[in-house]
Amino acid sequence: EPGHPFARNRTLDRLLRLRRGPIAIGGDGTTLDVARGSGMRPPFPVRHGPVCRFVVDLADPDGASLLVAGGQSGNPLSPHYADSVPGWVSGEAWNVPFTRRAVEERAAGTLRLAPAR
């Protein structure tokens, strides 16, 4: 079953709001916005589709755009768990900085990992 593995537990699913939807989307197995479903009668439940849409012009790498299904985090306690859902549904991509300068200008924070001593 698609979704967060903890969503199989109904209590955790309700408590943490792991499932988002159902969400109506377009596309089928022959479109650029591919989506595969099952069933012969509408609505056709989608069972799988793209999790990421990434467009980059190599002449302008800082102009790249990205859509991520769900969110930036797999942690349901994070504010980024489902922050990409509205943009995914509307088809609105967000700009992804690529060069070091552009990344540093747009960074919300920095996480530095160091080995234990």
Coordinates of N, CA, C and O in Angstrom, one line a residue, residues 66-115:
L66 N 11.5 22.4 -9.4 CA 11.3 21.1 -8.8 C 9.9 21.0 -8.2 O 9.5 22.0 -7.6
L67 N 9.3 19.9 -8.4 CA 8.1 19.6 -7.7 C 8.3 18.2 -7.0 O 8.8 17.3 -7.6
V68 N 8.0 18.1 -5.7 CA 8.2 16.9 -5.0 C 6.8 16.5 -4.4 O 6.2 17.3 -3.7
A69 N 6.4 15.3 -4.7 CA 5.1 14.8 -4.1 C 5.3 14.7 -2.6 O 6.3 14.1 -2.1
G70 N 4.4 15.2 -1.8 CA 4.4 15.0 -0.4 C 5.1 16.2 0.3 O 4.6 17.3 0.4
G71 N 6.4 16.0 0.6 CA 7.1 17.1 1.3 C 8.6 16.8 1.3 O 9.1 15.8 0.8
Q72 N 9.3 17.7 1.9 CA 10.8 17.6 2.0 C 11.2 16.6 3.0 O 12.4 16.2 3.1
S73 N 10.3 16.2 3.9 CA 10.7 15.3 5.0 C 9.8 14.1 5.1 O 8.6 14.2 4.9
G74 N 10.4 13.0 5.5 CA 9.6 11.8 5.7 C 9.1 11.7 7.2 O 8.5 10.8 7.6
N75 N 9.5 12.7 8.0 CA 9.1 12.7 9.4 C 7.8 13.4 9.6 O 7.7 14.6 9.3
P76 N 6.8 12.7 10.0 CA 5.4 13.4 10.1 C 5.4 14.5 11.2 O 4.4 15.2 11.2
L77 N 6.4 14.6 12.0 CA 6.4 15.7 13.0 C 7.0 16.9 12.5 O 7.0 18.0 13.1
S78 N 7.6 16.8 11.3 CA 8.3 18.0 10.7 C 7.3 18.9 9.9 O 6.3 18.4 9.3
P79 N 7.4 20.2 10.0 CA 6.5 21.1 9.2 C 6.7 20.8 7.7 O 5.9 21.3 6.9
H80 N 7.8 20.1 7.3 CA 8.0 19.9 5.9 C 7.5 18.5 5.4 O 7.8 18.1 4.3
Y81 N 6.7 17.8 6.3 CA 6.2 16.5 5.9 C 5.3 16.5 4.7 O 5.5 15.6 3.8
A82 N 4.5 17.5 4.6 CA 3.5 17.5 3.4 C 3.5 18.9 2.8 O 2.5 19.3 2.2
D83 N 4.5 19.7 3.0 CA 4.5 21.1 2.5 C 4.5 21.2 1.0 O 4.2 22.3 0.5
S84 N 4.8 20.2 0.3 CA 4.8 20.3 -1.2 C 3.4 19.8 -1.8 O 3.3 19.9 -3.0
V85 N 2.5 19.3 -1.0 CA 1.2 18.8 -1.6 C 0.5 19.9 -2.4 O 0.1 19.6 -3.5
P86 N 0.2 21.1 -1.9 CA -0.5 22.1 -2.6 C 0.1 22.4 -4.0 O -0.5 22.4 -5.0
G87 N 1.4 22.5 -4.0 CA 2.2 22.8 -5.2 C 2.1 21.7 -6.2 O 2.0 21.8 -7.4
W88 N 2.2 20.4 -5.7 CA 2.1 19.2 -6.5 C 0.8 19.2 -7.2 O 0.7 18.9 -8.4
V89 N -0.3 19.4 -6.5 CA -1.7 19.4 -7.0 C -1.9 20.4 -8.1 O -2.4 20.2 -9.2
S90 N -1.4 21.7 -7.8 CA -1.6 22.8 -8.8 C -0.6 22.8 -9.9 O -0.8 23.5 -10.9
G91 N 0.5 22.0 -9.8 CA 1.5 22.0 -10.8 C 2.5 23.1 -10.7 O 3.3 23.4 -11.6
E92 N 2.5 23.8 -9.5 CA 3.4 24.9 -9.2 C 4.7 24.4 -8.7 O 4.8 23.8 -7.7
A93 N 5.8 24.6 -9.5 CA 7.1 24.2 -9.1 C 7.8 25.3 -8.3 O 7.4 26.5 -8.4
W94 N 8.8 25.0 -7.5 CA 9.6 26.0 -6.8 C 11.0 26.0 -7.4 O 11.5 24.9 -7.9
N95 N 11.6 27.1 -7.4 CA 12.9 27.3 -7.9 C 14.0 26.6 -7.0 O 13.9 26.7 -5.8
V96 N 14.9 25.9 -7.6 CA 15.9 25.2 -6.8 C 17.3 25.8 -7.2 O 17.8 25.7 -8.3
P97 N 17.9 26.5 -6.2 CA 19.2 27.1 -6.5 C 20.2 26.0 -6.6 O 20.1 24.9 -6.0
F98 N 21.2 26.2 -7.5 CA 22.2 25.1 -7.8 C 23.6 25.5 -7.4 O 24.3 24.8 -6.8
T99 N 24.0 26.7 -7.9 CA 25.4 27.1 -7.6 C 25.5 27.4 -6.1 O 24.6 27.8 -5.4
R100 N 26.8 27.4 -5.6 CA 27.0 27.6 -4.2 C 26.5 29.0 -3.7 O 25.9 29.1 -2.7
R101 N 26.8 30.0 -4.5 CA 26.4 31.3 -4.1 C 24.8 31.4 -4.0 O 24.3 31.9 -3.0
A102 N 24.1 30.9 -5.0 CA 22.7 30.9 -5.0 C 22.1 30.1 -3.8 O 21.1 30.5 -3.2
V103 N 22.7 29.0 -3.5 CA 22.2 28.1 -2.4 C 22.4 28.9 -1.1 O 21.5 29.0 -0.2
E104 N 23.6 29.5 -0.9 CA 23.9 30.2 0.4 C 23.0 31.4 0.5 O 22.6 31.7 1.6
E105 N 22.6 32.1 -0.6 CA 21.7 33.3 -0.5 C 20.3 32.9 -0.1 O 19.6 33.6 0.6
R106 N 19.9 31.7 -0.4 CA 18.5 31.2 -0.2 C 18.4 30.3 1.0 O 17.3 29.9 1.4
A107 N 19.5 29.9 1.6 CA 19.5 28.9 2.7 C 18.7 29.4 3.9 O 18.8 30.5 4.3
A108 N 17.8 28.6 4.4 CA 17.1 28.9 5.6 C 17.9 28.5 6.9 O 17.7 29.0 8.0
G109 N 18.9 27.7 6.7 CA 19.7 27.2 7.8 C 20.8 26.3 7.2 O 20.8 25.9 6.1
T110 N 21.7 25.9 8.1 CA 22.8 25.0 7.7 C 22.9 23.9 8.8 O 22.8 24.2 10.0
L111 N 23.0 22.7 8.3 CA 23.2 21.5 9.2 C 24.5 21.0 8.9 O 24.8 20.6 7.8
R112 N 25.4 21.0 9.9 CA 26.7 20.4 9.8 C 26.8 19.1 10.6 O 26.5 19.1 11.8
L113 N 27.2 18.1 9.9 CA 27.4 16.8 10.5 C 28.9 16.5 10.7 O 29.7 16.7 9.8
A114 N 29.3 16.1 11.9 CA 30.7 15.8 12.1 C 30.7 14.4 12.8 O 29.9 14.0 13.6
P115 N 31.8 13.6 12.5 CA 31.9 12.3 13.1 C 32.1 12.5 14.6 O 32.7 13.4 15.1

